[in-house]
Short mmCIF file of C-alpha atoms in Angstrom, two decimals:
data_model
loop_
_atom_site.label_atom_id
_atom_site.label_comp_id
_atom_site.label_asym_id
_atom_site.label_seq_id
_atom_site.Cartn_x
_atom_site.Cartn_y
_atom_site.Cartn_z
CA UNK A 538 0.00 0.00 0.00
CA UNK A 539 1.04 3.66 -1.18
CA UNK A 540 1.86 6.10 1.89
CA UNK A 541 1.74 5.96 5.34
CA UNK A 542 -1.40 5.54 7.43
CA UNK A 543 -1.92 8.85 9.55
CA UNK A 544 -2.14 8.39 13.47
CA UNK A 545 -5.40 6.43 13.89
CA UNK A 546 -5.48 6.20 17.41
CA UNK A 547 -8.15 7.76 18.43
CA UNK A 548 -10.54 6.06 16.25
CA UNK A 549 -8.97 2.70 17.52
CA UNK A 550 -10.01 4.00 20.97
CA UNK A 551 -13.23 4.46 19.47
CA UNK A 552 -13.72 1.00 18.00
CA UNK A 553 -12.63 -0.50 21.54
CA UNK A 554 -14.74 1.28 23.76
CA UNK A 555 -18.02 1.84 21.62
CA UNK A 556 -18.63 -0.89 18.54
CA UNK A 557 -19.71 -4.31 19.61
CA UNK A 558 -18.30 -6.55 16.83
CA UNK A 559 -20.50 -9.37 14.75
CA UNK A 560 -19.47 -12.88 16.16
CA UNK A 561 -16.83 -11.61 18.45
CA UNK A 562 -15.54 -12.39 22.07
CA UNK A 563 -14.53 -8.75 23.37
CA UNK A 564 -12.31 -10.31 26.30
CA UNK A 565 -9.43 -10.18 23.49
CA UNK A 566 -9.40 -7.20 23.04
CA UNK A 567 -8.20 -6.63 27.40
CA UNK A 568 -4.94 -7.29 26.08
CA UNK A 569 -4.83 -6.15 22.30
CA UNK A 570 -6.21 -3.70 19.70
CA UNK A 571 -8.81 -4.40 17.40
CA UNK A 572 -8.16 -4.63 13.96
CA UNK A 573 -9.54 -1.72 11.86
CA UNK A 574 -9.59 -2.32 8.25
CA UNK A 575 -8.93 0.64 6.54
CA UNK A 576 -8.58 -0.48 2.94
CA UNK A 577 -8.92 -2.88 0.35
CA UNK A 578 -7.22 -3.60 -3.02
CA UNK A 579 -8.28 -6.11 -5.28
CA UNK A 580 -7.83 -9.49 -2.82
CA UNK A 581 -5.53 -7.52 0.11
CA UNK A 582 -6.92 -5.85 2.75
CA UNK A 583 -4.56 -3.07 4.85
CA UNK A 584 -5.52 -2.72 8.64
CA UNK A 585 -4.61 0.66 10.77
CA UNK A 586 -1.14 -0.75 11.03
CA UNK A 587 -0.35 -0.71 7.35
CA UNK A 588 0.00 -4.44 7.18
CA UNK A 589 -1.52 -6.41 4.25
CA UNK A 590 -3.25 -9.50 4.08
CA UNK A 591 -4.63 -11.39 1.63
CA UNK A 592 -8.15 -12.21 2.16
CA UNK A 593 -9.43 -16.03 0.94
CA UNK A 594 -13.04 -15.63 2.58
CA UNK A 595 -13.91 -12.71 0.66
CA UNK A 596 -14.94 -10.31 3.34
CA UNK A 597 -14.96 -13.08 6.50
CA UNK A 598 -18.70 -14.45 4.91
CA UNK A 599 -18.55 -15.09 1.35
CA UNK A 600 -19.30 -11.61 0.26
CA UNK A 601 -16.93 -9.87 -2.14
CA UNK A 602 -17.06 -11.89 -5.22
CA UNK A 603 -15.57 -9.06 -7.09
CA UNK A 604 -13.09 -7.88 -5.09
CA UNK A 605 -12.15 -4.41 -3.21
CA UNK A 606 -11.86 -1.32 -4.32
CA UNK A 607 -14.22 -1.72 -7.82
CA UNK A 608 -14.57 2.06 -9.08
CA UNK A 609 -17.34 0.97 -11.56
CA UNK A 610 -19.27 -0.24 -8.85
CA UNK A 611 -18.97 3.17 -6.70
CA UNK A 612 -19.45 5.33 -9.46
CA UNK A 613 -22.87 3.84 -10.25
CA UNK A 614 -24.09 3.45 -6.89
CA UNK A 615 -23.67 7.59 -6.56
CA UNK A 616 -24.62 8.78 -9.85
CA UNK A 617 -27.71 6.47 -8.64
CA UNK A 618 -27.33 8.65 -5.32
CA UNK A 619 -27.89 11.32 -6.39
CA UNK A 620 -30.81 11.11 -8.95
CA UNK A 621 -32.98 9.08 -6.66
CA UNK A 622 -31.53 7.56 -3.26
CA UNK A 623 -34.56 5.46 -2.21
CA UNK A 624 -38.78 4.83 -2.21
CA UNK A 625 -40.26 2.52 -0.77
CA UNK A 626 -41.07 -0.89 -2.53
CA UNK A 627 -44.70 -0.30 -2.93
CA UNK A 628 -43.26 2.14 -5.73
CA UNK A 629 -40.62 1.02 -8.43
CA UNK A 630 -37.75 2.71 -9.50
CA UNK A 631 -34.86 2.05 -12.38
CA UNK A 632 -32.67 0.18 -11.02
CA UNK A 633 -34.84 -2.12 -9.13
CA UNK A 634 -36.52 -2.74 -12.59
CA UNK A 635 -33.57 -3.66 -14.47
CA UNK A 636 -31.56 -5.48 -11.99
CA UNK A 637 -34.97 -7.70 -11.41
CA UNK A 638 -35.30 -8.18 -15.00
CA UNK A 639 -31.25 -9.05 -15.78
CA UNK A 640 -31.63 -11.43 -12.29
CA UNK A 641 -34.49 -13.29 -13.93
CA UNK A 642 -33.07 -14.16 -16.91
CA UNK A 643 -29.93 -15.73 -14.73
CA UNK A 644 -33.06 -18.15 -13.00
CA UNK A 645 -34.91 -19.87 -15.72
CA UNK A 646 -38.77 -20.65 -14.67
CA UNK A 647 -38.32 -17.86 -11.76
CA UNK A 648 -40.40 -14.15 -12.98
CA UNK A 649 -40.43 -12.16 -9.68
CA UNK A 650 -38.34 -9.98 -7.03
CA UNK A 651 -38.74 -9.08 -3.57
CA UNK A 652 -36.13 -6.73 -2.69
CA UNK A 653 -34.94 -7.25 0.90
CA UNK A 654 -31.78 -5.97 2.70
CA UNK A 655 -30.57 -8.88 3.88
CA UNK A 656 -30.79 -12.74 3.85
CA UNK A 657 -32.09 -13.37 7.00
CA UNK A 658 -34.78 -10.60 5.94
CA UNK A 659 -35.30 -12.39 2.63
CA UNK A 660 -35.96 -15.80 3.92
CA UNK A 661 -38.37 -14.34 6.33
CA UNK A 662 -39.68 -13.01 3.24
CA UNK A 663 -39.92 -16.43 2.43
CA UNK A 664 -41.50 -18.52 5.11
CA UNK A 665 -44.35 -15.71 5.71
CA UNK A 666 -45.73 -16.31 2.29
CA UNK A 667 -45.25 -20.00 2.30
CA UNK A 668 -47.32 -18.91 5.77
CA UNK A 669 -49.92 -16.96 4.08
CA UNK A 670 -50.06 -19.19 0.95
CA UNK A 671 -51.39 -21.88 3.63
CA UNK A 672 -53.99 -19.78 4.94
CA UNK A 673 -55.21 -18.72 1.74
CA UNK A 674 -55.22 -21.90 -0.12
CA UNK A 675 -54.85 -24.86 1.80
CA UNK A 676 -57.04 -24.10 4.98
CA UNK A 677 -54.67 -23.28 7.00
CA UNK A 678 -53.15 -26.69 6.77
CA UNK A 679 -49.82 -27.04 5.03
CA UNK A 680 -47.82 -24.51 7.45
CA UNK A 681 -44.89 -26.76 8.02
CA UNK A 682 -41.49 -25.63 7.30
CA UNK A 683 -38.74 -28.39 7.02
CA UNK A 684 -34.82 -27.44 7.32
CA UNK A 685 -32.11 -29.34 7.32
CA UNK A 686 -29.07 -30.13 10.06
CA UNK A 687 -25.79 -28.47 9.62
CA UNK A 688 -27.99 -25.37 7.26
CA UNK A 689 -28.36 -22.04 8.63
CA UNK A 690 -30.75 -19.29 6.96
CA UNK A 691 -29.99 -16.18 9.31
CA UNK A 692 -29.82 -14.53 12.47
CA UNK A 693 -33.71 -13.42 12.99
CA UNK A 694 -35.88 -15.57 15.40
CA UNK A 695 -38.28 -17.18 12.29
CA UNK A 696 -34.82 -18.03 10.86
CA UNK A 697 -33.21 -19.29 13.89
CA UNK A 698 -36.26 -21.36 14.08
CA UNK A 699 -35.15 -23.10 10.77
CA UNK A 700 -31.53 -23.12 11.90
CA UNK A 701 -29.99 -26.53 11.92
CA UNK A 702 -27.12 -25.38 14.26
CA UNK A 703 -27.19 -26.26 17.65
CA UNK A 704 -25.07 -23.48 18.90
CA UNK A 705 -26.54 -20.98 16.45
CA UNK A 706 -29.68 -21.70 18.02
CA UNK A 707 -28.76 -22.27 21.92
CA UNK A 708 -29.76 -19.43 24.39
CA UNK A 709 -32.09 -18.09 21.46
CA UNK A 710 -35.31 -20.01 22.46
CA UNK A 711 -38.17 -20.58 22.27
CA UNK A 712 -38.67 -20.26 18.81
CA UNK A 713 -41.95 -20.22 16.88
CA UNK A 714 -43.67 -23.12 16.02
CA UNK A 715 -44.00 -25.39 12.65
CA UNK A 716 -40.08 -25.53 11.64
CA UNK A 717 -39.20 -28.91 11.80
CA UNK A 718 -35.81 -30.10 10.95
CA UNK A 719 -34.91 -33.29 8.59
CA UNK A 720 -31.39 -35.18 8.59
CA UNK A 721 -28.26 -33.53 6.73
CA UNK A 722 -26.67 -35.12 4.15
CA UNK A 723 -22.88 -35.07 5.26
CA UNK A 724 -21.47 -38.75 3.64
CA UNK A 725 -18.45 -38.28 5.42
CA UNK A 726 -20.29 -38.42 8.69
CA UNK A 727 -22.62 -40.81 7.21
CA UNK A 728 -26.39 -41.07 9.53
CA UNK A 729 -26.94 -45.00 7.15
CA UNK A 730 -24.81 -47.54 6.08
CA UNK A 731 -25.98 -47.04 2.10
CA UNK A 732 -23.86 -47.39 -1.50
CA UNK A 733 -26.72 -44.95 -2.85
CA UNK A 734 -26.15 -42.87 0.04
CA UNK A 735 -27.35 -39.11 -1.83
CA UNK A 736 -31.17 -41.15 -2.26
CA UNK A 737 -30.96 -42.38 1.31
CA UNK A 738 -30.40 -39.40 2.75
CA UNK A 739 -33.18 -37.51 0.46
CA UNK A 740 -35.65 -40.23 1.79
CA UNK A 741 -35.12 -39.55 5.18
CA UNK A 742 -36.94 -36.53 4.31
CA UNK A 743 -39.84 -37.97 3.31
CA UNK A 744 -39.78 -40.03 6.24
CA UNK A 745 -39.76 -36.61 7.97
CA UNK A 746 -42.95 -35.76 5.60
CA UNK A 747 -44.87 -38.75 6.29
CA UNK A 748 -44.32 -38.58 9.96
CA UNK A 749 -45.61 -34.85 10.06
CA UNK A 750 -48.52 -35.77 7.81
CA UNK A 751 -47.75 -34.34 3.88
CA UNK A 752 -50.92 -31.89 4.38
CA UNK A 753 -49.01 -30.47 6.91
CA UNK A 754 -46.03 -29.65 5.36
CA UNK A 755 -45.75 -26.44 2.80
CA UNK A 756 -42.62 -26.09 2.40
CA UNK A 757 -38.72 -26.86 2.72
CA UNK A 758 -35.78 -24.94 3.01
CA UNK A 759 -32.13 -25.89 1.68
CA UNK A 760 -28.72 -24.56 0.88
CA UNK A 761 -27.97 -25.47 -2.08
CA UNK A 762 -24.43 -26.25 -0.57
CA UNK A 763 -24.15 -26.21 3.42
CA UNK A 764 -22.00 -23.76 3.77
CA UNK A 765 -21.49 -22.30 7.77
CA UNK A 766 -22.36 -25.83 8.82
CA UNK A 767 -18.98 -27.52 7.26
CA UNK A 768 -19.07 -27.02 3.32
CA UNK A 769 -21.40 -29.46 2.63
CA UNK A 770 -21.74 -30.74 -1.26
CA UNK A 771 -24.69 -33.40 -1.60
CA UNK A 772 -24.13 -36.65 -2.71
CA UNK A 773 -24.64 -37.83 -6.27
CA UNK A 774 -28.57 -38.54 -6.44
CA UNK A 775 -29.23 -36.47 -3.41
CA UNK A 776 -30.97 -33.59 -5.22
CA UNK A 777 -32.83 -35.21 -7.81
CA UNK A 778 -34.81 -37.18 -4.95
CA UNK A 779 -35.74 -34.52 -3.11
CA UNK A 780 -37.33 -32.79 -6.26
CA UNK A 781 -39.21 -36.30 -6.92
CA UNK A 782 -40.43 -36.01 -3.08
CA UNK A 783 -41.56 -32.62 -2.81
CA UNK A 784 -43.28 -32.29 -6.35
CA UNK A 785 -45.04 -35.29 -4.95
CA UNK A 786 -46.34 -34.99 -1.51
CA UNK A 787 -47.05 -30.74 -3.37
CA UNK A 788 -44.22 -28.78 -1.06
CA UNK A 789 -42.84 -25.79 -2.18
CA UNK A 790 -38.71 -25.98 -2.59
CA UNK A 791 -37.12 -23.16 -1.38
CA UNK A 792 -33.54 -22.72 -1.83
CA UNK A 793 -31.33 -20.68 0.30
CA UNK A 794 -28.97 -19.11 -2.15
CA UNK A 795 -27.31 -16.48 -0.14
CA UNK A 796 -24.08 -17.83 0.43
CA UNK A 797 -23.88 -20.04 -2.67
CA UNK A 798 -25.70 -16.97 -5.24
CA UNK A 799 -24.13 -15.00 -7.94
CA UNK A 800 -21.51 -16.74 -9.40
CA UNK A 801 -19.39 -18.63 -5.59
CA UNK A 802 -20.01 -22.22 -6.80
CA UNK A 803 -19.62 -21.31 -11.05
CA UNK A 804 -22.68 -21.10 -11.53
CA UNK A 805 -24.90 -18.07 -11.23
CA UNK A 806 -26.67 -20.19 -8.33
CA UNK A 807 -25.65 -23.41 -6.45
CA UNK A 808 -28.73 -25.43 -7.51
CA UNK A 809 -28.30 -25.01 -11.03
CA UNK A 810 -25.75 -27.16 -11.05
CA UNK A 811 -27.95 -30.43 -10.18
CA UNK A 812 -31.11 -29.75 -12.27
CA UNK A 813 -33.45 -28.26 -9.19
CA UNK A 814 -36.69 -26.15 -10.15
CA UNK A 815 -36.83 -24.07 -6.88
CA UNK A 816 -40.04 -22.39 -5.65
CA UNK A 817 -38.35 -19.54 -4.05
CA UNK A 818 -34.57 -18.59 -4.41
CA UNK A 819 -33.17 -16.00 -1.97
CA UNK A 820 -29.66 -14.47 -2.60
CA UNK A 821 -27.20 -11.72 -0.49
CA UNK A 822 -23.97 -11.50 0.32
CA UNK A 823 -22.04 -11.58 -3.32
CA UNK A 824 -25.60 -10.10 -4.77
CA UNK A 825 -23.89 -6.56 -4.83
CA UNK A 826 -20.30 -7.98 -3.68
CA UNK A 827 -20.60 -5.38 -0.12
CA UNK A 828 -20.55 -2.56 -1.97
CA UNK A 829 -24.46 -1.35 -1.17
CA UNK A 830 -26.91 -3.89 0.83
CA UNK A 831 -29.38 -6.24 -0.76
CA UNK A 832 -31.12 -9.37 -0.37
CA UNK A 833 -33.77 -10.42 -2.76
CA UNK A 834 -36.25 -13.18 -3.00
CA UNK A 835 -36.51 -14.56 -6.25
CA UNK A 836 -40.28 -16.53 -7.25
CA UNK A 837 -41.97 -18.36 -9.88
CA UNK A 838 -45.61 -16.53 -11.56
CA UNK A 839 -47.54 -19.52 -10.13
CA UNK A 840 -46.57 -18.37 -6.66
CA UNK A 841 -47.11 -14.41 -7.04
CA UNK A 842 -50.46 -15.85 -8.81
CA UNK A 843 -51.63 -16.70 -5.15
CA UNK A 844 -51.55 -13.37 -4.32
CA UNK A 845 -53.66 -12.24 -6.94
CA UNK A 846 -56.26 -15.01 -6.38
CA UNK A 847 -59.18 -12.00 -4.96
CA UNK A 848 -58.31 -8.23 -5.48
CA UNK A 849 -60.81 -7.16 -3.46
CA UNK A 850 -60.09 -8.82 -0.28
CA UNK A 851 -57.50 -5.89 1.09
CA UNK A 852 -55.76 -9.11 2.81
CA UNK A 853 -55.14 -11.30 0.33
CA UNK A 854 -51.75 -9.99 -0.95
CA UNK A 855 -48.41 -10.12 0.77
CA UNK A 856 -48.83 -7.39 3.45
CA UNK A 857 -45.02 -6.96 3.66
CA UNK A 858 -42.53 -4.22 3.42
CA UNK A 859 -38.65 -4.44 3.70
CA UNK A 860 -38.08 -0.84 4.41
CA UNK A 861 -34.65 -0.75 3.48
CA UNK A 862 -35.11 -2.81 0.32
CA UNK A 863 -36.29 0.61 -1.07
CA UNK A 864 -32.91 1.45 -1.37
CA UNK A 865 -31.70 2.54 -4.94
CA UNK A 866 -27.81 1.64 -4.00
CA UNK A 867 -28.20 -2.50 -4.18
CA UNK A 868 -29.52 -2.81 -7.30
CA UNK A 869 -27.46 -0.52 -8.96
CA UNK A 870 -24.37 -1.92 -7.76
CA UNK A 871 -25.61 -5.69 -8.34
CA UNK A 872 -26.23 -4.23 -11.92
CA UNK A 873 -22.60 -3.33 -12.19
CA UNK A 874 -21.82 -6.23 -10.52
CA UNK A 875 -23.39 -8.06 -12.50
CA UNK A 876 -21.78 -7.14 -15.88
CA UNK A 877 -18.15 -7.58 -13.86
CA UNK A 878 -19.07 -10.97 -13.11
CA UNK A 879 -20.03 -11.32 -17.41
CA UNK A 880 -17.57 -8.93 -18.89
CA UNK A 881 -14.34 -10.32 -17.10
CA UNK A 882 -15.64 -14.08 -17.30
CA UNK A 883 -15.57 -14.76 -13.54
CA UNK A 884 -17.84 -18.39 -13.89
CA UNK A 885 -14.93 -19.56 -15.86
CA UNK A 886 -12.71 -18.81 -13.76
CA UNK A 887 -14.31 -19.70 -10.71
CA UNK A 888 -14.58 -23.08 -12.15
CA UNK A 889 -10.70 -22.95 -13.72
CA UNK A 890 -9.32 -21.82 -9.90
CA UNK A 891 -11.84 -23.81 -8.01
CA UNK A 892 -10.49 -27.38 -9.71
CA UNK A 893 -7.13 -25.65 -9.25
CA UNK A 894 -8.10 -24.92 -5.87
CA UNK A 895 -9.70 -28.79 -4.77
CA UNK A 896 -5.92 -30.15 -6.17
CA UNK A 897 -3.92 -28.07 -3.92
CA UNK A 898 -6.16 -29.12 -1.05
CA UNK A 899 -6.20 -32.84 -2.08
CA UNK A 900 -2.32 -32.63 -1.95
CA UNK A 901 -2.82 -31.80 1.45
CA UNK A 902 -4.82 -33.61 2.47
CA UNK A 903 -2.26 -36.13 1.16
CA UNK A 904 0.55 -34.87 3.17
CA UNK A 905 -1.29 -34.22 6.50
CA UNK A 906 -3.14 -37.02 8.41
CA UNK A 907 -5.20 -34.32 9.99
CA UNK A 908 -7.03 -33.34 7.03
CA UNK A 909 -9.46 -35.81 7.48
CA UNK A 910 -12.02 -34.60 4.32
CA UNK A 911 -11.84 -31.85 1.58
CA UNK A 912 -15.77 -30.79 0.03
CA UNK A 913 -16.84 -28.28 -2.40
CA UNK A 914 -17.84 -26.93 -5.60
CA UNK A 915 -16.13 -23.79 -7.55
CA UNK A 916 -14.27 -21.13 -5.17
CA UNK A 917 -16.31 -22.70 -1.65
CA UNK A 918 -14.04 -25.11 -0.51
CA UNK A 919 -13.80 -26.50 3.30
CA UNK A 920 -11.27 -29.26 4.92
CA UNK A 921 -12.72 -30.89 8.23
CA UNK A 922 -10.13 -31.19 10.20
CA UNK A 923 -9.19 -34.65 12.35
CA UNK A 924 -7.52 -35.97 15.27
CA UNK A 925 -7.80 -39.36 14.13
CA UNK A 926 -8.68 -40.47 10.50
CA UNK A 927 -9.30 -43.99 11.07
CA UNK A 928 -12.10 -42.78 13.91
CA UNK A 929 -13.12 -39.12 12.28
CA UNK A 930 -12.41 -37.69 15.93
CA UNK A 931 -12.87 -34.11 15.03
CA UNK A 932 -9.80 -32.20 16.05
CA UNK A 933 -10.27 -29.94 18.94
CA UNK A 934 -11.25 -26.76 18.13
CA UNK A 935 -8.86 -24.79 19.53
CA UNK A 936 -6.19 -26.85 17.11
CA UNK A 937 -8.33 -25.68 14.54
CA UNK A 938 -7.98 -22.11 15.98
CA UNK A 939 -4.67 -21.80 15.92
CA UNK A 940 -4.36 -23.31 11.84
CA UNK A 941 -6.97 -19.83 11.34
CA UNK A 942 -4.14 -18.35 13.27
CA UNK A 943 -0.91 -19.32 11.96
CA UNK A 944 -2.00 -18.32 8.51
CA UNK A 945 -3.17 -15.18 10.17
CA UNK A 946 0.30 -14.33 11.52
CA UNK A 947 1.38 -14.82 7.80
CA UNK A 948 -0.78 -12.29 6.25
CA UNK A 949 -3.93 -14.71 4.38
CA UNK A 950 -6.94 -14.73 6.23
CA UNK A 951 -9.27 -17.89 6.31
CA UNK A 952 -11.86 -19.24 8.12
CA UNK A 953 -13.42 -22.01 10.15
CA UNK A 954 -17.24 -23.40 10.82
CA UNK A 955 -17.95 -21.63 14.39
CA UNK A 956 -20.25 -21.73 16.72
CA UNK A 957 -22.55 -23.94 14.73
CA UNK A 958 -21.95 -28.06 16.91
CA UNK A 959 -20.60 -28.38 20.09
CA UNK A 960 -17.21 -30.49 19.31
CA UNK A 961 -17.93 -30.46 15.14
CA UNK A 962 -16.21 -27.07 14.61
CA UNK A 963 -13.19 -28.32 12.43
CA UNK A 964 -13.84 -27.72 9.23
CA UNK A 965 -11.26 -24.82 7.50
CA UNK A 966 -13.27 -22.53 5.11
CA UNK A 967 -12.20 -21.32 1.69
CA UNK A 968 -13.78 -18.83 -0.26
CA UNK A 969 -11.37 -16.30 -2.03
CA UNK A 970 -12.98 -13.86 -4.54
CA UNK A 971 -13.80 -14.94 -8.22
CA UNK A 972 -11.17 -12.81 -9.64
CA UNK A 973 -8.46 -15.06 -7.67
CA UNK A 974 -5.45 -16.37 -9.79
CA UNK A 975 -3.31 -19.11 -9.80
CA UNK A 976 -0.39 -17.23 -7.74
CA UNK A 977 -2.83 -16.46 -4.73
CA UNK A 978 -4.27 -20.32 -5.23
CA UNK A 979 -0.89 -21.45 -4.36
CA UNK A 980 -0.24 -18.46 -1.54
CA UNK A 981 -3.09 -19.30 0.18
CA UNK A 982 -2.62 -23.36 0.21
CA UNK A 983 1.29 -23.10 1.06
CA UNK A 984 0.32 -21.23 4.02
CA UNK A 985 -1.86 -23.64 5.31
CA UNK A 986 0.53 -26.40 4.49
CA UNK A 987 2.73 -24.45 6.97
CA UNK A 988 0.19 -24.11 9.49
CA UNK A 989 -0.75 -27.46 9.43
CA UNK A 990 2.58 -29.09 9.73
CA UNK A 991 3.17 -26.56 12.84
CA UNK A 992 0.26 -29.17 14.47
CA UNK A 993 1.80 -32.13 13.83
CA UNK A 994 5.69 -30.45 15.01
#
């Protein structure tokens, strides 16, 4: 980085005695500063000290797809600024238009947008119509949410309630009623003793179904690819029977796409990639790469056709606002975003530096008995980490701490599953930007190489 930084201290002081940080234990900060990051470049990231790092989790959650400091992307969101900043959603305005109409054409047999601000907001989004869908249509009846273990769809109550993480959920309760959870789909930590194991594993769900009565049951809610709960890509088969059970028993598929969305996997969306026709899709994070907030929910014409059923009952639309999904600055960055993502090929290479990417890990996985597993699909990659491979022991997790660590103290940040099941928090998280390149590929795996040998020394 050009220059020096200018004395900061104050605003250090600042951060340390006023912010309370996301996911974040302020004890360690009795006996350190907090790290302020003050810039970002491309894949580095410059804290108030002036050191670099290079960041392989894209913003610490799977955010900027695009990278840092994206001028385009600025300069639209305020020339958009400054013609017209927001309205609320019960009006339209350009950019909400267009970006709706480019994001549709990404999600074949999906017409509609709800513009949201965040995920958790747009799977709320979500469950209340598959809530109001039941009242309207199905007496009432088929109110039942399903989720998965290991999946998590957000930090509000209604989606802690479909939270399949124990420690996500704990101290949070109780939670509302109807969200009931079905078995995850984790081979490695395989639940049945199956060769097909991706069609077992989809049939426990419809054990789930037929235990809760099908009439019951409206809807169920899946990442695409697990992604907080340890990186989890299905099994071959896995997909393809849940689309045979749920366009059977009539329950609306809605996939959780804000982790996976907008190009992470190398696709535009994770389930594209194994043939799903999704009910509702609902995308963040990458949407707009950080640079504005937005969430949307994306939905087929035969479900905003429920809505339209009797015009002049004054309750039988979706009586819901997202205040905040008003704002003019997300869809004109995930516009701009959006034509990075085309104009610089970023699927291809996601899918070029991903395979690159899964044969780096594989060669350590190789050369370190502690890597016990290595999952994923494009630039989301994860290694559960082991104490014993024969037995699957999950390494402790403050082992796994200190591999996040040690490539810390050389200047690439990753990450690790966290407070998501007590003793199952081992699994390293990869997730660099999809403008990555083979020479930060092989920065980012020889420096956990390094790490990881430091366990076994």
């Amino acid at each position: 980085m050009d220059g020096q930084f200018n004395d900061i201290s104050a605003t250090v002081e600042a951060d340390r005695a006023h912010v309370w940080h996301h996911l974040f234990q302020h004890a360690a900060l009795d006996h350190r500063d907090p790290r302020i990051l003050v810039e970002g470049k491309g894949m580095t990231v410059w804290d108030q000290t002036g050191r670099d790092y290079l960041d392989a989790v894209s913003g610490g959650v799977w955010t900027v797809n695009v990278g840092y400091g994206r001028e385009s992307i600025a300069n639209a969101v305020r020339d958009q600024l400054l013609k017209m900043n927001y309205f609320a959603g019960s009006a339209g305005t350009i950019p909400a238009a267009q970006f709706a109409a480019r994001l549709v054409e990404k999600t074949p047999g999906l017409s509609r947008v709800f513009f949201a601000n965040s995920g958790s907001e747009a799977n709320e989004k979500a469950f209340k119509m598959v809530r109001q869908i039941a009242h309207k249509h199905h007496g009432g009846k088929k109110w039942k949410i399903l989720y998965r273990e290991r999946d998590y769809h957000g930090t509000s109550l209604g989606a802690m309630a479909a939270c399949g993480q124990e420690q996500r959920r704990d101290q949070y309760g109780p939670f509302p009623d109807g969200f009931v959870a079905v078995p995850h789909c984790l081979e490695y930590r395989a639940q049945w003793d199956d060769e097909d194991y991706g069609v077992r594993a989809a049939n426990a769900i419809e054990e789930i179904i037929l235990r809760e009565g099908p009439d019951t049951v409206g809807a169920i809610c899946l990442e695409p690819i697990t992604a907080g709960g340890g990186v989890i890509t299905p099994p071959p088969g896995y997909w393809e029977r849940v689309q045979e059970i749920c366009t059977k028993y009539d329950i609306l598929i809605h996939m959780d796409e804000v982790v996976c969305g907008m190009g992470r996997t190398g696709e535009w969306f994770g389930y594209q990639h194994y043939g799903i026709k999704p009910d509702f899709v609902t995308t963040a994070k990458g949407l707009a790469s950080g640079y504005a907030a937005i969430s949307c929910l994306i939905t087929t014409e035969e479900v905003f056709e429920k809505f339209r059923s009797d015009p002049d009952d004054p309750m039988s639309y979706f009586r819901d606002i997202s205040t905040f999904g008003g704002c003019t600055a997300g869809p004109a960055a995930a516009l701009e975003n959006m034509r990075i993502i085309e104009d610089e090929n970023l699927l291809a290479n996601t899918n070029a530096m991903g395979d690159l990417l899964m044969d780096r890990l594989m060669e350590l996985k190789d050369k370190h008995a502690v890597v016990g597993d290595v999952r994923g699909k494009g630039l989301f990659c994860g290694l559960e980490l082991v104490a014993d491979r024969a037995t699957k022991e999950p390494l402790d997790e403050k082992l796994c701490e200190a591999v996040v660590g040690a490539c810390d103290a050389e200047g690439v940040i990753i990450g690790k599953t966290s407070r998501s099941f007590k003793g199952f928090n081992n699994t390293l998280c990869l997730s660099p930007a999809l403008i990555v390149g083979p020479s930060e590929i092989t920065r980012i795996t020889e420096t956990i190489d390094r790490a990881l040998a430091k366990l076994s020394a």
